[in-house]
PDB file of C-alpha atoms in Angstrom:
ATOM      1  CA  GLU A 166       0.000   0.000   0.000  1.00  0.00           C
ATOM      2  CA  THR A 167       1.294   3.432  -0.948  1.00  0.00           C
ATOM      3  CA  VAL A 168       1.688   5.840   1.961  1.00  0.00           C
ATOM      4  CA  MET A 169       1.412   9.554   1.205  1.00  0.00           C
ATOM      5  CA  THR A 170       3.219  11.990   3.500  1.00  0.00           C
ATOM      6  CA  GLN A 171       2.418  15.689   3.405  1.00  0.00           C
ATOM      7  CA  SER A 172       4.514  18.482   4.875  1.00  0.00           C
ATOM      8  CA  PRO A 173       4.296  20.715   6.693  1.00  0.00           C
ATOM      9  CA  ALA A 174       1.213  19.827   8.723  1.00  0.00           C
ATOM     10  CA  THR A 175       0.470  23.522   9.113  1.00  0.00           C
ATOM     11  CA  LEU A 176       1.711  26.425   7.036  1.00  0.00           C
ATOM     12  CA  SER A 177       1.285  29.964   8.349  1.00  0.00           C
ATOM     13  CA  VAL A 178       1.364  32.599   5.628  1.00  0.00           C
ATOM     14  CA  SER A 179       0.059  36.075   4.954  1.00  0.00           C
ATOM     15  CA  PRO A 180      -2.290  37.071   2.131  1.00  0.00           C
ATOM     16  CA  GLY A 181      -0.293  37.906  -0.967  1.00  0.00           C
ATOM     17  CA  GLU A 182       2.542  35.540  -0.065  1.00  0.00           C
ATOM     18  CA  ARG A 183       3.541  32.345  -1.806  1.00  0.00           C
ATOM     19  CA  ALA A 184       2.698  28.946  -0.289  1.00  0.00           C
ATOM     20  CA  THR A 185       4.540  25.729  -1.115  1.00  0.00           C
ATOM     21  CA  LEU A 186       3.088  22.409   0.017  1.00  0.00           C
ATOM     22  CA  SER A 187       4.887  19.087  -0.302  1.00  0.00           C
ATOM     23  CA  CYS A 188       3.659  15.544  -0.805  1.00  0.00           C
ATOM     24  CA  ARG A 189       5.833  12.433  -0.831  1.00  0.00           C
ATOM     25  CA  ALA A 190       4.850   8.912  -1.862  1.00  0.00           C
ATOM     26  CA  SER A 191       6.351   5.765  -0.321  1.00  0.00           C
ATOM     27  CA  GLN A 192       6.743   4.323  -3.828  1.00  0.00           C
ATOM     28  CA  SER A 193       6.502   5.735  -7.317  1.00  0.00           C
ATOM     29  CA  VAL A 194       3.066   6.950  -8.383  1.00  0.00           C
ATOM     30  CA  THR A 195       4.373   8.215 -11.748  1.00  0.00           C
ATOM     31  CA  SER A 196       2.367  11.403 -12.409  1.00  0.00           C
ATOM     32  CA  LYS A 197      -0.922  10.089 -11.050  1.00  0.00           C
ATOM     33  CA  LEU A 198      -1.299  12.557  -8.240  1.00  0.00           C
ATOM     34  CA  ALA A 199      -4.228  14.822  -7.405  1.00  0.00           C
ATOM     35  CA  TRP A 200      -4.603  17.757  -5.035  1.00  0.00           C
ATOM     36  CA  TYR A 201      -7.828  18.776  -3.267  1.00  0.00           C
ATOM     37  CA  GLN A 202      -8.931  21.744  -1.192  1.00  0.00           C
ATOM     38  CA  GLN A 203     -11.236  21.358   1.805  1.00  0.00           C
ATOM     39  CA  LYS A 204     -13.045  24.234   3.502  1.00  0.00           C
ATOM     40  CA  PRO A 205     -15.535  23.927   6.373  1.00  0.00           C
ATOM     41  CA  GLY A 206     -19.107  23.370   5.250  1.00  0.00           C
ATOM     42  CA  GLN A 207     -18.142  23.065   1.584  1.00  0.00           C
ATOM     43  CA  ALA A 208     -17.712  20.128  -0.741  1.00  0.00           C
ATOM     44  CA  LEU A 209     -14.135  19.118  -1.434  1.00  0.00           C
ATOM     45  CA  ARG A 210     -12.728  20.702  -4.543  1.00  0.00           C
ATOM     46  CA  LEU A 211     -10.406  19.070  -7.040  1.00  0.00           C
ATOM     47  CA  LEU A 212      -7.548  21.463  -7.810  1.00  0.00           C
ATOM     48  CA  ILE A 213      -4.930  19.495  -9.727  1.00  0.00           C
ATOM     49  CA  TYR A 214      -4.748  16.068 -11.394  1.00  0.00           C
ATOM     50  CA  ALA A 215      -2.003  14.287 -13.289  1.00  0.00           C
ATOM     51  CA  ALA A 216       0.387  16.132 -10.946  1.00  0.00           C
ATOM     52  CA  SER A 217       0.263  19.413 -12.847  1.00  0.00           C
ATOM     53  CA  THR A 218      -3.042  19.824 -14.720  1.00  0.00           C
ATOM     54  CA  ARG A 219      -5.441  22.335 -13.241  1.00  0.00           C
ATOM     55  CA  ALA A 220      -9.033  21.146 -12.939  1.00  0.00           C
ATOM     56  CA  THR A 221     -11.837  23.095 -14.581  1.00  0.00           C
ATOM     57  CA  GLY A 222     -12.269  26.561 -13.142  1.00  0.00           C
ATOM     58  CA  ILE A 223      -9.173  26.493 -10.928  1.00  0.00           C
ATOM     59  CA  PRO A 224      -7.283  29.797 -10.914  1.00  0.00           C
ATOM     60  CA  ALA A 225      -3.826  29.970 -12.435  1.00  0.00           C
ATOM     61  CA  ARG A 226      -2.282  30.854  -9.058  1.00  0.00           C
ATOM     62  CA  PHE A 227      -2.546  27.148  -8.214  1.00  0.00           C
ATOM     63  CA  SER A 228       0.157  25.009  -9.797  1.00  0.00           C
ATOM     64  CA  GLY A 229       1.389  21.480  -9.291  1.00  0.00           C
ATOM     65  CA  SER A 230       4.671  19.828 -10.109  1.00  0.00           C
ATOM     66  CA  GLY A 231       6.608  16.628  -9.567  1.00  0.00           C
ATOM     67  CA  SER A 232       6.625  12.993 -10.580  1.00  0.00           C
ATOM     68  CA  GLY A 233       7.611   9.668  -9.115  1.00  0.00           C
ATOM     69  CA  THR A 234       7.622  10.194  -5.362  1.00  0.00           C
ATOM     70  CA  GLU A 235       7.990  13.948  -4.835  1.00  0.00           C
ATOM     71  CA  PHE A 236       5.266  16.487  -5.551  1.00  0.00           C
ATOM     72  CA  THR A 237       4.583  20.126  -4.831  1.00  0.00           C
ATOM     73  CA  LEU A 238       1.488  22.322  -4.815  1.00  0.00           C
ATOM     74  CA  THR A 239       2.271  26.018  -5.109  1.00  0.00           C
ATOM     75  CA  ILE A 240      -0.158  28.849  -4.496  1.00  0.00           C
ATOM     76  CA  SER A 241       1.610  31.823  -6.019  1.00  0.00           C
ATOM     77  CA  THR A 242      -0.233  34.711  -4.331  1.00  0.00           C
ATOM     78  CA  LEU A 243      -2.468  33.668  -1.471  1.00  0.00           C
ATOM     79  CA  GLN A 244      -5.973  35.070  -1.475  1.00  0.00           C
ATOM     80  CA  SER A 245      -8.206  35.109   1.600  1.00  0.00           C
ATOM     81  CA  GLU A 246     -10.315  32.299   0.137  1.00  0.00           C
ATOM     82  CA  ASP A 247      -7.266  30.017  -0.143  1.00  0.00           C
ATOM     83  CA  PHE A 248      -6.934  29.446   3.590  1.00  0.00           C
ATOM     84  CA  ALA A 249      -8.017  25.831   3.861  1.00  0.00           C
ATOM     85  CA  VAL A 250      -6.782  22.265   4.196  1.00  0.00           C
ATOM     86  CA  TYR A 251      -5.076  20.690   1.193  1.00  0.00           C
ATOM     87  CA  TYR A 252      -4.802  16.966   0.519  1.00  0.00           C
ATOM     88  CA  CYS A 253      -2.761  15.053  -2.017  1.00  0.00           C
ATOM     89  CA  GLN A 254      -3.941  11.678  -3.328  1.00  0.00           C
ATOM     90  CA  GLN A 255      -2.240   9.082  -5.486  1.00  0.00           C
ATOM     91  CA  TYR A 256      -4.136   6.995  -8.007  1.00  0.00           C
ATOM     92  CA  ASN A 257      -1.370   5.005  -9.666  1.00  0.00           C
ATOM     93  CA  ASN A 258      -1.343   2.134  -7.183  1.00  0.00           C
ATOM     94  CA  TRP A 259      -4.264   0.325  -5.600  1.00  0.00           C
ATOM     95  CA  PRO A 260      -5.855   1.307  -3.248  1.00  0.00           C
ATOM     96  CA  PRO A 261      -6.029   5.061  -3.784  1.00  0.00           C
ATOM     97  CA  ALA A 262      -4.446   6.864  -0.861  1.00  0.00           C
ATOM     98  CA  PHE A 263      -4.563  10.361   0.589  1.00  0.00           C
ATOM     99  CA  GLY A 264      -2.019  12.287   2.585  1.00  0.00           C
ATOM    100  CA  ARG A 265      -2.964  13.589   6.031  1.00  0.00           C
ATOM    101  CA  GLY A 266      -3.321  17.139   4.790  1.00  0.00           C
ATOM    102  CA  THR A 267      -1.650  20.534   5.136  1.00  0.00           C
ATOM    103  CA  THR A 268      -3.549  23.359   6.808  1.00  0.00           C
ATOM    104  CA  VAL A 269      -2.800  26.737   5.278  1.00  0.00           C
ATOM    105  CA  GLU A 270      -3.595  29.352   7.909  1.00  0.00           C
ATOM    106  CA  ILE A 271      -3.239  33.064   8.242  1.00  0.00           C
TER     107      ILE A 271
ATOM    108  CA  GLU B 159     -24.864  22.628 -11.963  1.00  0.00           C
ATOM    109  CA  VAL B 160     -23.492  19.303 -10.802  1.00  0.00           C
ATOM    110  CA  TYR B 161     -24.383  18.056  -7.317  1.00  0.00           C
ATOM    111  CA  LEU B 162     -24.092  15.029  -5.098  1.00  0.00           C
ATOM    112  CA  VAL B 163     -26.236  14.880  -1.973  1.00  0.00           C
ATOM    113  CA  GLU B 164     -25.700  12.231   0.677  1.00  0.00           C
ATOM    114  CA  SER B 165     -28.218  11.092   3.276  1.00  0.00           C
ATOM    115  CA  GLY B 166     -28.831   8.284   5.732  1.00  0.00           C
ATOM    116  CA  GLY B 167     -26.264   9.053   8.383  1.00  0.00           C
ATOM    117  CA  GLY B 168     -27.046   9.008  12.082  1.00  0.00           C
ATOM    118  CA  LEU B 169     -26.288   7.506  15.464  1.00  0.00           C
ATOM    119  CA  VAL B 170     -26.064   3.722  15.588  1.00  0.00           C
ATOM    120  CA  GLN B 171     -24.901   1.265  18.227  1.00  0.00           C
ATOM    121  CA  PRO B 172     -21.808  -0.877  17.733  1.00  0.00           C
ATOM    122  CA  GLY B 173     -22.728  -3.937  15.698  1.00  0.00           C
ATOM    123  CA  GLY B 174     -25.598  -2.122  14.038  1.00  0.00           C
ATOM    124  CA  SER B 175     -26.305  -1.321  10.411  1.00  0.00           C
ATOM    125  CA  LEU B 176     -26.911   1.779   8.351  1.00  0.00           C
ATOM    126  CA  ARG B 177     -27.550   2.452   4.660  1.00  0.00           C
ATOM    127  CA  LEU B 178     -26.211   5.615   3.102  1.00  0.00           C
ATOM    128  CA  SER B 179     -27.622   7.078  -0.090  1.00  0.00           C
ATOM    129  CA  CYS B 180     -26.246   9.575  -2.575  1.00  0.00           C
ATOM    130  CA  VAL B 181     -28.312  11.244  -5.263  1.00  0.00           C
ATOM    131  CA  ALA B 182     -26.696  12.853  -8.277  1.00  0.00           C
ATOM    132  CA  SER B 183     -28.077  15.856 -10.094  1.00  0.00           C
ATOM    133  CA  GLY B 184     -26.808  17.790 -13.075  1.00  0.00           C
ATOM    134  CA  PHE B 185     -25.186  14.744 -14.646  1.00  0.00           C
ATOM    135  CA  THR B 186     -26.013  11.151 -15.535  1.00  0.00           C
ATOM    136  CA  LEU B 187     -24.707   8.848 -12.830  1.00  0.00           C
ATOM    137  CA  SER B 188     -24.615   5.867 -15.198  1.00  0.00           C
ATOM    138  CA  SER B 189     -21.730   7.450 -17.117  1.00  0.00           C
ATOM    139  CA  TYR B 190     -19.368   7.513 -14.136  1.00  0.00           C
ATOM    140  CA  ASP B 191     -17.652   5.166 -11.767  1.00  0.00           C
ATOM    141  CA  MET B 192     -18.377   6.232  -8.197  1.00  0.00           C
ATOM    142  CA  ASN B 193     -16.753   6.158  -4.771  1.00  0.00           C
ATOM    143  CA  TRP B 194     -17.319   6.576  -1.064  1.00  0.00           C
ATOM    144  CA  VAL B 195     -14.659   8.368   0.986  1.00  0.00           C
ATOM    145  CA  ARG B 196     -14.795   9.008   4.721  1.00  0.00           C
ATOM    146  CA  GLN B 197     -13.222  11.378   7.217  1.00  0.00           C
ATOM    147  CA  ALA B 198     -13.065  10.554  10.909  1.00  0.00           C
ATOM    148  CA  PRO B 199     -13.380  13.498  13.312  1.00  0.00           C
ATOM    149  CA  GLY B 200     -10.277  15.673  13.129  1.00  0.00           C
ATOM    150  CA  LYS B 201      -8.609  13.261  10.698  1.00  0.00           C
ATOM    151  CA  GLY B 202      -7.750  13.060   7.025  1.00  0.00           C
ATOM    152  CA  LEU B 203      -9.529  11.424   4.126  1.00  0.00           C
ATOM    153  CA  GLU B 204      -9.830   7.654   3.675  1.00  0.00           C
ATOM    154  CA  TRP B 205     -11.052   6.029   0.461  1.00  0.00           C
ATOM    155  CA  VAL B 206     -13.704   3.429   1.372  1.00  0.00           C
ATOM    156  CA  SER B 207     -15.208   1.872  -1.746  1.00  0.00           C
ATOM    157  CA  TYR B 208     -15.491   2.031  -5.540  1.00  0.00           C
ATOM    158  CA  ILE B 209     -18.054   0.747  -8.021  1.00  0.00           C
ATOM    159  CA  ASN B 210     -17.874   0.876 -11.793  1.00  0.00           C
ATOM    160  CA  THR B 211     -20.617   2.076 -14.122  1.00  0.00           C
ATOM    161  CA  LEU B 212     -21.953  -1.423 -14.797  1.00  0.00           C
ATOM    162  CA  SER B 213     -21.812  -2.573 -11.165  1.00  0.00           C
ATOM    163  CA  SER B 214     -19.641  -5.418 -12.440  1.00  0.00           C
ATOM    164  CA  SER B 215     -16.686  -4.489 -10.229  1.00  0.00           C
ATOM    165  CA  SER B 216     -16.517  -3.109  -6.726  1.00  0.00           C
ATOM    166  CA  TYR B 217     -13.619  -2.698  -4.331  1.00  0.00           C
ATOM    167  CA  TYR B 218     -13.229  -1.925  -0.665  1.00  0.00           C
ATOM    168  CA  ALA B 219     -10.670  -0.657   1.773  1.00  0.00           C
ATOM    169  CA  ASP B 220      -9.341  -3.446   3.983  1.00  0.00           C
ATOM    170  CA  SER B 221     -10.838  -1.667   6.998  1.00  0.00           C
ATOM    171  CA  VAL B 222     -14.397  -2.234   5.733  1.00  0.00           C
ATOM    172  CA  LYS B 223     -14.090  -5.342   3.563  1.00  0.00           C
ATOM    173  CA  GLY B 224     -16.734  -7.935   4.397  1.00  0.00           C
ATOM    174  CA  ARG B 225     -18.840  -5.423   6.344  1.00  0.00           C
ATOM    175  CA  PHE B 226     -19.736  -2.746   3.782  1.00  0.00           C
ATOM    176  CA  ALA B 227     -21.392  -3.139   0.383  1.00  0.00           C
ATOM    177  CA  ILE B 228     -21.545  -0.522  -2.355  1.00  0.00           C
ATOM    178  CA  SER B 229     -24.311  -0.513  -4.950  1.00  0.00           C
ATOM    179  CA  ARG B 230     -25.967   1.790  -7.418  1.00  0.00           C
ATOM    180  CA  ASP B 231     -29.265   2.307  -9.189  1.00  0.00           C
ATOM    181  CA  ASN B 232     -28.536   4.170 -12.389  1.00  0.00           C
ATOM    182  CA  ALA B 233     -32.223   4.551 -13.156  1.00  0.00           C
ATOM    183  CA  LYS B 234     -32.601   6.509  -9.910  1.00  0.00           C
ATOM    184  CA  ASN B 235     -29.269   8.332 -10.348  1.00  0.00           C
ATOM    185  CA  SER B 236     -28.339   6.986  -6.931  1.00  0.00           C
ATOM    186  CA  LEU B 237     -25.402   5.394  -5.136  1.00  0.00           C
ATOM    187  CA  TYR B 238     -25.614   3.452  -1.884  1.00  0.00           C
ATOM    188  CA  LEU B 239     -23.403   2.145   0.900  1.00  0.00           C
ATOM    189  CA  GLN B 240     -24.765  -0.603   3.125  1.00  0.00           C
ATOM    190  CA  MET B 241     -22.788  -0.656   6.350  1.00  0.00           C
ATOM    191  CA  ASN B 242     -23.069  -3.657   8.667  1.00  0.00           C
ATOM    192  CA  SER B 243     -21.300  -4.716  11.876  1.00  0.00           C
ATOM    193  CA  LEU B 244     -20.455  -1.104  12.564  1.00  0.00           C
ATOM    194  CA  ARG B 245     -17.602  -0.249  14.908  1.00  0.00           C
ATOM    195  CA  ALA B 246     -16.652   2.885  16.810  1.00  0.00           C
ATOM    196  CA  GLU B 247     -13.808   3.433  14.333  1.00  0.00           C
ATOM    197  CA  ASP B 248     -16.347   3.737  11.501  1.00  0.00           C
ATOM    198  CA  THR B 249     -17.480   7.048  13.003  1.00  0.00           C
ATOM    199  CA  ALA B 250     -16.892   9.622  10.277  1.00  0.00           C
ATOM    200  CA  VAL B 251     -18.357  11.919   7.699  1.00  0.00           C
ATOM    201  CA  TYR B 252     -19.037   9.844   4.586  1.00  0.00           C
ATOM    202  CA  TYR B 253     -18.660  11.497   1.204  1.00  0.00           C
ATOM    203  CA  CYS B 254     -19.980  10.353  -2.131  1.00  0.00           C
ATOM    204  CA  ALA B 255     -17.579  11.275  -4.934  1.00  0.00           C
ATOM    205  CA  ARG B 256     -17.587  11.017  -8.714  1.00  0.00           C
ATOM    206  CA  ASP B 257     -14.620   9.356 -10.362  1.00  0.00           C
ATOM    207  CA  ALA B 258     -12.932  11.638 -12.870  1.00  0.00           C
ATOM    208  CA  VAL B 259     -11.168   8.820 -14.725  1.00  0.00           C
ATOM    209  CA  GLU B 260     -12.932   7.345 -17.732  1.00  0.00           C
ATOM    210  CA  PRO B 261     -15.345   4.534 -16.838  1.00  0.00           C
ATOM    211  CA  LEU B 262     -14.310   0.952 -16.160  1.00  0.00           C
ATOM    212  CA  ILE B 263     -10.690   1.876 -15.539  1.00  0.00           C
ATOM    213  CA  ARG B 264      -9.602   1.151 -11.991  1.00  0.00           C
ATOM    214  CA  GLU B 265      -7.960   4.451 -11.265  1.00  0.00           C
ATOM    215  CA  VAL B 266      -9.568   6.823  -8.828  1.00  0.00           C
ATOM    216  CA  TYR B 267      -9.408  10.504  -8.414  1.00  0.00           C
ATOM    217  CA  MET B 268     -12.539  12.501  -7.830  1.00  0.00           C
ATOM    218  CA  ASP B 269     -13.861  15.637  -9.468  1.00  0.00           C
ATOM    219  CA  VAL B 270     -17.266  16.055  -7.810  1.00  0.00           C
ATOM    220  CA  TRP B 271     -17.930  15.586  -4.092  1.00  0.00           C
ATOM    221  CA  GLY B 272     -20.978  15.793  -1.899  1.00  0.00           C
ATOM    222  CA  LYS B 273     -20.946  17.604   1.424  1.00  0.00           C
ATOM    223  CA  GLY B 274     -21.182  14.376   3.355  1.00  0.00           C
ATOM    224  CA  THR B 275     -23.385  12.637   5.870  1.00  0.00           C
ATOM    225  CA  THR B 276     -22.286  11.954   9.431  1.00  0.00           C
ATOM    226  CA  VAL B 277     -22.207   8.458  10.900  1.00  0.00           C
ATOM    227  CA  THR B 278     -21.671   8.066  14.637  1.00  0.00           C
ATOM    228  CA  VAL B 279     -21.182   4.611  16.109  1.00  0.00           C
ATOM    229  CA  SER B 280     -21.610   4.702  19.863  1.00  0.00           C
ATOM    230  CA  SER B 281     -23.525   3.011  22.656  1.00  0.00           C
TER     231      SER B 281
END
């Protein structure tokens, strides 16, 4: 089973700053990596799939990179609505597996 | 607009059963593989179960295998999760989620999520 490790657990940033979130897989997941955003009371939102492809309607300030075992989600200029919890998830190996999440806080 | 709405959660005693439902609107459920994902209080996300468009294949997390059963009724645009022999560790918010990968391919990432229904297992 593939274990996904996200770091840091919490990231404290100011609006307008850049945020960099990391996700590491215990074995190669090629480029089959997705990122999600979770906000209280809202449905989860798919941000990125295939490691670097933005989902429909996702702003260009969100970008993903990486392959194999190391991945990064970058939010170039944090907006107030971006403060949330972010999860990575691999879908190359069965079963699909999520990381424990990174909380981006003010 | 595309929606998934879950229902059926509640308080149940250990060893009890519960059936969750998920209704899709804004898209045709029969065109998509579907999943259940759960989130225990204060914890991260855990994939629970998958079913393909034809109901010919279904898969489960080891933690629920033999106790949970996923099903669908495409005519009713609905997905279900029958949960038996419930344990305290099954306490979670359960999300219904649409698989973004083309149908019948066993790869899972999810592009549409419901807001979840809460299951509490306690005496």
